């Protein structure tokens, strides 16, 4: 292993290898460092990750599909793959755990929000960004990091998400929604 503790991947990496490295990262780090360790790992593996085909997973009413690829048996983290159709978007939400998101292909937009009492749902937009392939972002648990993700392009985008909780039974359990639009699917 290199000095930083991240293996040097010479070719493609599959989900099983990512999971093995993520298990090592959370086992060797203090719980308050898990998010940063996973983000660092994702930065190194995104260019070489080989994702699973999940065309059999239906697209939800918001235009994206998600699949849980792995949930740690002790609940330390879950790995999800999402595919975003053009125009897809999440509701405005926060998370019940830390999270890391990596863009595999395409572009993903993120609009962030501040809590307030005046606007609908108690949030107000404070800006948007767009991220392309290779970008990695992190989010802290609710009420920090309130946001929505969306595909602003006319091409499909793919993202990899790692959240600090067990999502095997309910992939939406990580979300805390705001506003009038409930999280559907």
JSON list of N, CA and C in Angstrom, two decimals, residues 82-151:
[
{"chain": "A", "resi": 82, "resn": "UNK", "atom": "N", "xyz": [-26.51, 4.70, -8.36]},
{"chain": "A", "resi": 82, "resn": "UNK", "atom": "CA", "xyz": [-27.68, 5.40, -8.89]},
{"chain": "A", "resi": 82, "resn": "UNK", "atom": "C", "xyz": [-27.44, 5.75, -10.35]},
{"chain": "A", "resi": 83, "resn": "UNK", "atom": "N", "xyz": [-28.51, 5.66, -11.11]},
{"chain": "A", "resi": 83, "resn": "UNK", "atom": "CA", "xyz": [-28.48, 6.07, -12.51]},
{"chain": "A", "resi": 83, "resn": "UNK", "atom": "C", "xyz": [-29.55, 7.14, -12.68]},
{"chain": "A", "resi": 84, "resn": "UNK", "atom": "N", "xyz": [-29.16, 8.26, -13.26]},
{"chain": "A", "resi": 84, "resn": "UNK", "atom": "CA", "xyz": [-30.01, 9.44, -13.38]},
{"chain": "A", "resi": 84, "resn": "UNK", "atom": "C", "xyz": [-30.39, 9.67, -14.83]},
{"chain": "A", "resi": 85, "resn": "UNK", "atom": "N", "xyz": [-31.67, 9.61, -15.13]},
{"chain": "A", "resi": 85, "resn": "UNK", "atom": "CA", "xyz": [-32.15, 9.93, -16.47]},
{"chain": "A", "resi": 85, "resn": "UNK", "atom": "C", "xyz": [-32.10, 11.45, -16.65]},
{"chain": "A", "resi": 86, "resn": "UNK", "atom": "N", "xyz": [-32.10, 11.95, -17.89]},
{"chain": "A", "resi": 86, "resn": "UNK", "atom": "CA", "xyz": [-32.14, 13.41, -18.09]},
{"chain": "A", "resi": 86, "resn": "UNK", "atom": "C", "xyz": [-33.34, 14.02, -17.35]},
{"chain": "A", "resi": 87, "resn": "UNK", "atom": "N", "xyz": [-33.07, 15.09, -16.60]},
{"chain": "A", "resi": 87, "resn": "UNK", "atom": "CA", "xyz": [-34.12, 15.77, -15.86]},
{"chain": "A", "resi": 87, "resn": "UNK", "atom": "C", "xyz": [-34.47, 15.16, -14.52]},
{"chain": "A", "resi": 88, "resn": "UNK", "atom": "N", "xyz": [-33.86, 14.04, -14.15]},
{"chain": "A", "resi": 88, "resn": "UNK", "atom": "CA", "xyz": [-34.15, 13.39, -12.86]},
{"chain": "A", "resi": 88, "resn": "UNK", "atom": "C", "xyz": [-33.77, 14.31, -11.71]},
{"chain": "A", "resi": 89, "resn": "UNK", "atom": "N", "xyz": [-34.50, 14.19, -10.60]},
{"chain": "A", "resi": 89, "resn": "UNK", "atom": "CA", "xyz": [-34.16, 14.99, -9.43]},
{"chain": "A", "resi": 89, "resn": "UNK", "atom": "C", "xyz": [-34.70, 14.35, -8.17]},
{"chain": "A", "resi": 90, "resn": "UNK", "atom": "N", "xyz": [-33.99, 14.56, -7.07]},
{"chain": "A", "resi": 90, "resn": "UNK", "atom": "CA", "xyz": [-34.45, 14.11, -5.76]},
{"chain": "A", "resi": 90, "resn": "UNK", "atom": "C", "xyz": [-35.30, 15.22, -5.14]},
{"chain": "A", "resi": 91, "resn": "UNK", "atom": "N", "xyz": [-36.07, 14.90, -4.11]},
{"chain": "A", "resi": 91, "resn": "UNK", "atom": "CA", "xyz": [-36.67, 15.98, -3.32]},
{"chain": "A", "resi": 91, "resn": "UNK", "atom": "C", "xyz": [-35.58, 16.66, -2.51]},
{"chain": "A", "resi": 92, "resn": "UNK", "atom": "N", "xyz": [-35.89, 17.79, -1.93]},
{"chain": "A", "resi": 92, "resn": "UNK", "atom": "CA", "xyz": [-34.96, 18.46, -1.02]},
{"chain": "A", "resi": 92, "resn": "UNK", "atom": "C", "xyz": [-34.89, 17.59, 0.24]},
{"chain": "A", "resi": 93, "resn": "UNK", "atom": "N", "xyz": [-33.65, 17.28, 0.64]},
{"chain": "A", "resi": 93, "resn": "UNK", "atom": "CA", "xyz": [-33.48, 16.36, 1.77]},
{"chain": "A", "resi": 93, "resn": "UNK", "atom": "C", "xyz": [-32.15, 16.56, 2.48]},
{"chain": "A", "resi": 94, "resn": "UNK", "atom": "N", "xyz": [-32.09, 16.03, 3.69]},
{"chain": "A", "resi": 94, "resn": "UNK", "atom": "CA", "xyz": [-30.86, 15.89, 4.45]},
{"chain": "A", "resi": 94, "resn": "UNK", "atom": "C", "xyz": [-30.66, 14.40, 4.65]},
{"chain": "A", "resi": 95, "resn": "UNK", "atom": "N", "xyz": [-29.70, 14.01, 5.46]},
{"chain": "A", "resi": 95, "resn": "UNK", "atom": "CA", "xyz": [-29.42, 12.60, 5.68]},
{"chain": "A", "resi": 95, "resn": "UNK", "atom": "C", "xyz": [-29.34, 12.25, 7.16]},
{"chain": "A", "resi": 96, "resn": "UNK", "atom": "N", "xyz": [-29.67, 11.00, 7.47]},
{"chain": "A", "resi": 96, "resn": "UNK", "atom": "CA", "xyz": [-29.58, 10.47, 8.82]},
{"chain": "A", "resi": 96, "resn": "UNK", "atom": "C", "xyz": [-28.17, 10.00, 9.17]},
{"chain": "A", "resi": 97, "resn": "UNK", "atom": "N", "xyz": [-27.25, 10.11, 8.23]},
{"chain": "A", "resi": 97, "resn": "UNK", "atom": "CA", "xyz": [-25.87, 9.65, 8.43]},
{"chain": "A", "resi": 97, "resn": "UNK", "atom": "C", "xyz": [-24.96, 10.44, 7.49]},
{"chain": "A", "resi": 98, "resn": "UNK", "atom": "N", "xyz": [-23.65, 10.33, 7.73]},
{"chain": "A", "resi": 98, "resn": "UNK", "atom": "CA", "xyz": [-22.70, 10.94, 6.80]},
{"chain": "A", "resi": 98, "resn": "UNK", "atom": "C", "xyz": [-22.83, 10.25, 5.44]},
{"chain": "A", "resi": 99, "resn": "UNK", "atom": "N", "xyz": [-22.36, 10.93, 4.40]},
{"chain": "A", "resi": 99, "resn": "UNK", "atom": "CA", "xyz": [-22.40, 10.33, 3.08]},
{"chain": "A", "resi": 99, "resn": "UNK", "atom": "C", "xyz": [-21.31, 10.85, 2.17]},
{"chain": "A", "resi": 100, "resn": "UNK", "atom": "N", "xyz": [-20.97, 10.04, 1.17]},
{"chain": "A", "resi": 100, "resn": "UNK", "atom": "CA", "xyz": [-20.03, 10.41, 0.12]},
{"chain": "A", "resi": 100, "resn": "UNK", "atom": "C", "xyz": [-20.67, 10.06, -1.21]},
{"chain": "A", "resi": 101, "resn": "UNK", "atom": "N", "xyz": [-20.56, 10.96, -2.18]},
{"chain": "A", "resi": 101, "resn": "UNK", "atom": "CA", "xyz": [-21.12, 10.74, -3.51]},
{"chain": "A", "resi": 101, "resn": "UNK", "atom": "C", "xyz": [-20.00, 10.97, -4.52]},
{"chain": "A", "resi": 102, "resn": "UNK", "atom": "N", "xyz": [-19.86, 10.02, -5.44]},
{"chain": "A", "resi": 102, "resn": "UNK", "atom": "CA", "xyz": [-18.89, 10.15, -6.51]},
{"chain": "A", "resi": 102, "resn": "UNK", "atom": "C", "xyz": [-19.59, 10.05, -7.86]},
{"chain": "A", "resi": 103, "resn": "UNK", "atom": "N", "xyz": [-19.23, 10.94, -8.77]},
{"chain": "A", "resi": 103, "resn": "UNK", "atom": "CA", "xyz": [-19.81, 10.93, -10.11]},
{"chain": "A", "resi": 103, "resn": "UNK", "atom": "C", "xyz": [-18.97, 10.00, -10.98]},
{"chain": "A", "resi": 104, "resn": "UNK", "atom": "N", "xyz": [-19.62, 8.95, -11.49]},
{"chain": "A", "resi": 104, "resn": "UNK", "atom": "CA", "xyz": [-18.94, 7.97, -12.34]},
{"chain": "A", "resi": 104, "resn": "UNK", "atom": "C", "xyz": [-18.96, 8.44, -13.79]},
{"chain": "A", "resi": 105, "resn": "UNK", "atom": "N", "xyz": [-20.13, 8.86, -14.26]},
{"chain": "A", "resi": 105, "resn": "UNK", "atom": "CA", "xyz": [-20.26, 9.33, -15.64]},
{"chain": "A", "resi": 105, "resn": "UNK", "atom": "C", "xyz": [-21.34, 10.39, -15.72]},
{"chain": "A", "resi": 106, "resn": "UNK", "atom": "N", "xyz": [-21.24, 11.24, -16.72]},
{"chain": "A", "resi": 106, "resn": "UNK", "atom": "CA", "xyz": [-22.21, 12.31, -16.90]},
{"chain": "A", "resi": 106, "resn": "UNK", "atom": "C", "xyz": [-21.95, 13.45, -15.93]},
{"chain": "A", "resi": 107, "resn": "UNK", "atom": "N", "xyz": [-22.99, 14.24, -15.71]},
{"chain": "A", "resi": 107, "resn": "UNK", "atom": "CA", "xyz": [-22.92, 15.37, -14.79]},
{"chain": "A", "resi": 107, "resn": "UNK", "atom": "C", "xyz": [-24.10, 15.33, -13.84]},
{"chain": "A", "resi": 108, "resn": "UNK", "atom": "N", "xyz": [-23.86, 15.74, -12.62]},
{"chain": "A", "resi": 108, "resn": "UNK", "atom": "CA", "xyz": [-24.89, 15.82, -11.60]},
{"chain": "A", "resi": 108, "resn": "UNK", "atom": "C", "xyz": [-24.88, 17.23, -11.02]},
{"chain": "A", "resi": 109, "resn": "UNK", "atom": "N", "xyz": [-26.07, 17.78, -10.87]},
{"chain": "A", "resi": 109, "resn": "UNK", "atom": "CA", "xyz": [-26.21, 19.08, -10.22]},
{"chain": "A", "resi": 109, "resn": "UNK", "atom": "C", "xyz": [-26.57, 18.89, -8.77]},
{"chain": "A", "resi": 110, "resn": "UNK", "atom": "N", "xyz": [-26.19, 19.84, -7.95]},
{"chain": "A", "resi": 110, "resn": "UNK", "atom": "CA", "xyz": [-26.54, 19.83, -6.53]},
{"chain": "A", "resi": 110, "resn": "UNK", "atom": "C", "xyz": [-26.94, 21.24, -6.14]},
{"chain": "A", "resi": 111, "resn": "UNK", "atom": "N", "xyz": [-28.13, 21.35, -5.59]},
{"chain": "A", "resi": 111, "resn": "UNK", "atom": "CA", "xyz": [-28.59, 22.63, -5.04]},
{"chain": "A", "resi": 111, "resn": "UNK", "atom": "C", "xyz": [-28.60, 22.47, -3.52]},
{"chain": "A", "resi": 112, "resn": "UNK", "atom": "N", "xyz": [-27.96, 23.40, -2.82]},
{"chain": "A", "resi": 112, "resn": "UNK", "atom": "CA", "xyz": [-27.89, 23.32, -1.36]},
{"chain": "A", "resi": 112, "resn": "UNK", "atom": "C", "xyz": [-28.86, 24.34, -0.75]},
{"chain": "A", "resi": 113, "resn": "UNK", "atom": "N", "xyz": [-29.24, 24.06, 0.49]},
{"chain": "A", "resi": 113, "resn": "UNK", "atom": "CA", "xyz": [-30.27, 24.85, 1.16]},
{"chain": "A", "resi": 113, "resn": "UNK", "atom": "C", "xyz": [-29.88, 25.17, 2.59]},
{"chain": "A", "resi": 114, "resn": "UNK", "atom": "N", "xyz": [-30.41, 26.29, 3.08]},
{"chain": "A", "resi": 114, "resn": "UNK", "atom": "CA", "xyz": [-30.32, 26.66, 4.48]},
{"chain": "A", "resi": 114, "resn": "UNK", "atom": "C", "xyz": [-31.70, 26.49, 5.09]},
{"chain": "A", "resi": 115, "resn": "UNK", "atom": "N", "xyz": [-31.74, 26.14, 6.35]},
{"chain": "A", "resi": 115, "resn": "UNK", "atom": "CA", "xyz": [-33.03, 26.07, 7.05]},
{"chain": "A", "resi": 115, "resn": "UNK", "atom": "C", "xyz": [-33.52, 27.48, 7.33]},
{"chain": "A", "resi": 116, "resn": "UNK", "atom": "N", "xyz": [-34.82, 27.66, 7.24]},
{"chain": "A", "resi": 116, "resn": "UNK", "atom": "CA", "xyz": [-35.44, 28.93, 7.57]},
{"chain": "A", "resi": 116, "resn": "UNK", "atom": "C", "xyz": [-36.91, 28.68, 7.88]},
{"chain": "A", "resi": 117, "resn": "UNK", "atom": "N", "xyz": [-37.58, 29.67, 8.44]},
{"chain": "A", "resi": 117, "resn": "UNK", "atom": "CA", "xyz": [-39.00, 29.53, 8.75]},
{"chain": "A", "resi": 117, "resn": "UNK", "atom": "C", "xyz": [-39.89, 30.13, 7.68]},
{"chain": "A", "resi": 118, "resn": "UNK", "atom": "N", "xyz": [-39.35, 31.04, 6.88]},
{"chain": "A", "resi": 118, "resn": "UNK", "atom": "CA", "xyz": [-40.17, 31.81, 5.95]},
{"chain": "A", "resi": 118, "resn": "UNK", "atom": "C", "xyz": [-40.57, 31.07, 4.68]},
{"chain": "A", "resi": 119, "resn": "UNK", "atom": "N", "xyz": [-39.71, 30.22, 4.14]},
{"chain": "A", "resi": 119, "resn": "UNK", "atom": "CA", "xyz": [-40.03, 29.61, 2.85]},
{"chain": "A", "resi": 119, "resn": "UNK", "atom": "C", "xyz": [-40.72, 28.27, 3.01]},
{"chain": "A", "resi": 120, "resn": "UNK", "atom": "N", "xyz": [-41.31, 27.78, 1.94]},
{"chain": "A", "resi": 120, "resn": "UNK", "atom": "CA", "xyz": [-42.03, 26.50, 1.97]},
{"chain": "A", "resi": 120, "resn": "UNK", "atom": "C", "xyz": [-41.12, 25.37, 2.44]},
{"chain": "A", "resi": 121, "resn": "UNK", "atom": "N", "xyz": [-41.59, 24.62, 3.39]},
{"chain": "A", "resi": 121, "resn": "UNK", "atom": "CA", "xyz": [-40.82, 23.49, 3.89]},
{"chain": "A", "resi": 121, "resn": "UNK", "atom": "C", "xyz": [-39.69, 23.88, 4.82]},
{"chain": "A", "resi": 122, "resn": "UNK", "atom": "N", "xyz": [-39.52, 25.15, 5.10]},
{"chain": "A", "resi": 122, "resn": "UNK", "atom": "CA", "xyz": [-38.50, 25.58, 6.04]},
{"chain": "A", "resi": 122, "resn": "UNK", "atom": "C", "xyz": [-37.09, 25.62, 5.48]},
{"chain": "A", "resi": 123, "resn": "UNK", "atom": "N", "xyz": [-36.94, 25.69, 4.16]},
{"chain": "A", "resi": 123, "resn": "UNK", "atom": "CA", "xyz": [-35.60, 25.78, 3.56]},
{"chain": "A", "resi": 123, "resn": "UNK", "atom": "C", "xyz": [-35.57, 26.86, 2.49]},
{"chain": "A", "resi": 124, "resn": "UNK", "atom": "N", "xyz": [-34.36, 27.38, 2.25]},
{"chain": "A", "resi": 124, "resn": "UNK", "atom": "CA", "xyz": [-34.15, 28.40, 1.22]},
{"chain": "A", "resi": 124, "resn": "UNK", "atom": "C", "xyz": [-32.87, 28.05, 0.46]},
{"chain": "A", "resi": 125, "resn": "UNK", "atom": "N", "xyz": [-32.93, 28.08, -0.85]},
{"chain": "A", "resi": 125, "resn": "UNK", "atom": "CA", "xyz": [-31.77, 27.75, -1.68]},
{"chain": "A", "resi": 125, "resn": "UNK", "atom": "C", "xyz": [-30.63, 28.73, -1.42]},
{"chain": "A", "resi": 126, "resn": "UNK", "atom": "N", "xyz": [-29.41, 28.20, -1.38]},
{"chain": "A", "resi": 126, "resn": "UNK", "atom": "CA", "xyz": [-28.25, 29.08, -1.27]},
{"chain": "A", "resi": 126, "resn": "UNK", "atom": "C", "xyz": [-27.25, 28.85, -2.39]},
{"chain": "A", "resi": 127, "resn": "UNK", "atom": "N", "xyz": [-27.67, 28.11, -3.46]},
{"chain": "A", "resi": 127, "resn": "UNK", "atom": "CA", "xyz": [-26.81, 27.98, -4.62]},
{"chain": "A", "resi": 127, "resn": "UNK", "atom": "C", "xyz": [-26.82, 26.60, -5.24]},
{"chain": "A", "resi": 128, "resn": "UNK", "atom": "N", "xyz": [-26.33, 26.57, -6.50]},
{"chain": "A", "resi": 128, "resn": "UNK", "atom": "CA", "xyz": [-26.25, 25.31, -7.25]},
{"chain": "A", "resi": 128, "resn": "UNK", "atom": "C", "xyz": [-24.84, 25.14, -7.80]},
{"chain": "A", "resi": 129, "resn": "UNK", "atom": "N", "xyz": [-24.44, 23.89, -7.93]},
{"chain": "A", "resi": 129, "resn": "UNK", "atom": "CA", "xyz": [-23.19, 23.55, -8.60]},
{"chain": "A", "resi": 129, "resn": "UNK", "atom": "C", "xyz": [-23.45, 22.36, -9.51]},
{"chain": "A", "resi": 130, "resn": "UNK", "atom": "N", "xyz": [-22.57, 22.15, -10.46]},
{"chain": "A", "resi": 130, "resn": "UNK", "atom": "CA", "xyz": [-22.62, 20.98, -11.32]},
{"chain": "A", "resi": 130, "resn": "UNK", "atom": "C", "xyz": [-21.26, 20.29, -11.23]},
{"chain": "A", "resi": 131, "resn": "UNK", "atom": "N", "xyz": [-21.29, 18.96, -11.12]},
{"chain": "A", "resi": 131, "resn": "UNK", "atom": "CA", "xyz": [-20.06, 18.18, -10.99]},
{"chain": "A", "resi": 131, "resn": "UNK", "atom": "C", "xyz": [-20.01, 17.10, -12.07]},
{"chain": "A", "resi": 132, "resn": "UNK", "atom": "N", "xyz": [-18.83, 16.89, -12.64]},
{"chain": "A", "resi": 132, "resn": "UNK", "atom": "CA", "xyz": [-18.65, 15.88, -13.68]},
{"chain": "A", "resi": 132, "resn": "UNK", "atom": "C", "xyz": [-17.94, 14.65, -13.16]},
{"chain": "A", "resi": 133, "resn": "UNK", "atom": "N", "xyz": [-17.68, 13.74, -14.08]},
{"chain": "A", "resi": 133, "resn": "UNK", "atom": "CA", "xyz": [-17.05, 12.46, -13.75]},
{"chain": "A", "resi": 133, "resn": "UNK", "atom": "C", "xyz": [-15.77, 12.67, -12.93]},
{"chain": "A", "resi": 134, "resn": "UNK", "atom": "N", "xyz": [-15.66, 11.89, -11.86]},
{"chain": "A", "resi": 134, "resn": "UNK", "atom": "CA", "xyz": [-14.49, 11.96, -10.99]},
{"chain": "A", "resi": 134, "resn": "UNK", "atom": "C", "xyz": [-14.69, 12.82, -9.76]},
{"chain": "A", "resi": 135, "resn": "UNK", "atom": "N", "xyz": [-15.73, 13.64, -9.75]},
{"chain": "A", "resi": 135, "resn": "UNK", "atom": "CA", "xyz": [-15.97, 14.51, -8.59]},
{"chain": "A", "resi": 135, "resn": "UNK", "atom": "C", "xyz": [-16.47, 13.69, -7.41]},
{"chain": "A", "resi": 136, "resn": "UNK", "atom": "N", "xyz": [-16.03, 14.05, -6.23]},
{"chain": "A", "resi": 136, "resn": "UNK", "atom": "CA", "xyz": [-16.47, 13.41, -4.98]},
{"chain": "A", "resi": 136, "resn": "UNK", "atom": "C", "xyz": [-16.90, 14.51, -4.03]},
{"chain": "A", "resi": 137, "resn": "UNK", "atom": "N", "xyz": [-18.07, 14.32, -3.41]},
{"chain": "A", "resi": 137, "resn": "UNK", "atom": "CA", "xyz": [-18.57, 15.28, -2.43]},
{"chain": "A", "resi": 137, "resn": "UNK", "atom": "C", "xyz": [-18.99, 14.51, -1.18]},
{"chain": "A", "resi": 138, "resn": "UNK", "atom": "N", "xyz": [-18.96, 15.20, -0.05]},
{"chain": "A", "resi": 138, "resn": "UNK", "atom": "CA", "xyz": [-19.39, 14.59, 1.21]},
{"chain": "A", "resi": 138, "resn": "UNK", "atom": "C", "xyz": [-20.52, 15.41, 1.81]},
{"chain": "A", "resi": 139, "resn": "UNK", "atom": "N", "xyz": [-21.26, 14.77, 2.70]},
{"chain": "A", "resi": 139, "resn": "UNK", "atom": "CA", "xyz": [-22.34, 15.46, 3.39]},
{"chain": "A", "resi": 139, "resn": "UNK", "atom": "C", "xyz": [-22.39, 14.96, 4.84]},
{"chain": "A", "resi": 140, "resn": "UNK", "atom": "N", "xyz": [-22.67, 15.89, 5.74]},
{"chain": "A", "resi": 140, "resn": "UNK", "atom": "CA", "xyz": [-22.83, 15.57, 7.15]},
{"chain": "A", "resi": 140, "resn": "UNK", "atom": "C", "xyz": [-24.29, 15.23, 7.41]},
{"chain": "A", "resi": 141, "resn": "UNK", "atom": "N", "xyz": [-24.55, 14.57, 8.54]},
{"chain": "A", "resi": 141, "resn": "UNK", "atom": "CA", "xyz": [-25.94, 14.25, 8.88]},
{"chain": "A", "resi": 141, "resn": "UNK", "atom": "C", "xyz": [-26.80, 15.50, 9.05]},
{"chain": "A", "resi": 142, "resn": "UNK", "atom": "N", "xyz": [-28.09, 15.30, 8.88]},
{"chain": "A", "resi": 142, "resn": "UNK", "atom": "CA", "xyz": [-29.09, 16.34, 9.05]},
{"chain": "A", "resi": 142, "resn": "UNK", "atom": "C", "xyz": [-28.95, 16.96, 10.44]},
{"chain": "A", "resi": 143, "resn": "UNK", "atom": "N", "xyz": [-29.13, 18.27, 10.62]},
{"chain": "A", "resi": 143, "resn": "UNK", "atom": "CA", "xyz": [-29.69, 19.21, 9.66]},
{"chain": "A", "resi": 143, "resn": "UNK", "atom": "C", "xyz": [-28.65, 19.91, 8.79]},
{"chain": "A", "resi": 144, "resn": "UNK", "atom": "N", "xyz": [-27.40, 19.47, 8.86]},
{"chain": "A", "resi": 144, "resn": "UNK", "atom": "CA", "xyz": [-26.40, 20.03, 7.95]},
{"chain": "A", "resi": 144, "resn": "UNK", "atom": "C", "xyz": [-26.57, 19.41, 6.57]},
{"chain": "A", "resi": 145, "resn": "UNK", "atom": "N", "xyz": [-26.12, 20.10, 5.56]},
{"chain": "A", "resi": 145, "resn": "UNK", "atom": "CA", "xyz": [-26.06, 19.51, 4.23]},
{"chain": "A", "resi": 145, "resn": "UNK", "atom": "C", "xyz": [-27.39, 19.28, 3.54]},
{"chain": "A", "resi": 146, "resn": "UNK", "atom": "N", "xyz": [-28.39, 20.10, 3.79]},
{"chain": "A", "resi": 146, "resn": "UNK", "atom": "CA", "xyz": [-29.67, 19.95, 3.11]},
{"chain": "A", "resi": 146, "resn": "UNK", "atom": "C", "xyz": [-29.46, 20.27, 1.63]},
{"chain": "A", "resi": 147, "resn": "UNK", "atom": "N", "xyz": [-29.96, 19.39, 0.75]},
{"chain": "A", "resi": 147, "resn": "UNK", "atom": "CA", "xyz": [-29.68, 19.52, -0.68]},
{"chain": "A", "resi": 147, "resn": "UNK", "atom": "C", "xyz": [-30.70, 18.77, -1.51]},
{"chain": "A", "resi": 148, "resn": "UNK", "atom": "N", "xyz": [-30.58, 18.92, -2.81]},
{"chain": "A", "resi": 148, "resn": "UNK", "atom": "CA", "xyz": [-31.25, 18.05, -3.77]},
{"chain": "A", "resi": 148, "resn": "UNK", "atom": "C", "xyz": [-30.25, 17.80, -4.89]},
{"chain": "A", "resi": 149, "resn": "UNK", "atom": "N", "xyz": [-30.29, 16.61, -5.47]},
{"chain": "A", "resi": 149, "resn": "UNK", "atom": "CA", "xyz": [-29.45, 16.26, -6.61]},
{"chain": "A", "resi": 149, "resn": "UNK", "atom": "C", "xyz": [-30.33, 16.20, -7.85]},
{"chain": "A", "resi": 150, "resn": "UNK", "atom": "N", "xyz": [-29.73, 16.49, -9.00]},
{"chain": "A", "resi": 150, "resn": "UNK", "atom": "CA", "xyz": [-30.50, 16.47, -10.24]},
{"chain": "A", "resi": 150, "resn": "UNK", "atom": "C", "xyz": [-29.55, 16.29, -11.43]},
{"chain": "A", "resi": 151, "resn": "UNK", "atom": "N", "xyz": [-30.12, 15.79, -12.52]},
{"chain": "A", "resi": 151, "resn": "UNK", "atom": "CA", "xyz": [-29.36, 15.64, -13.77]},
{"chain": "A", "resi": 151, "resn": "UNK", "atom": "C", "xyz": [-29.76, 16.80, -14.68]}
]
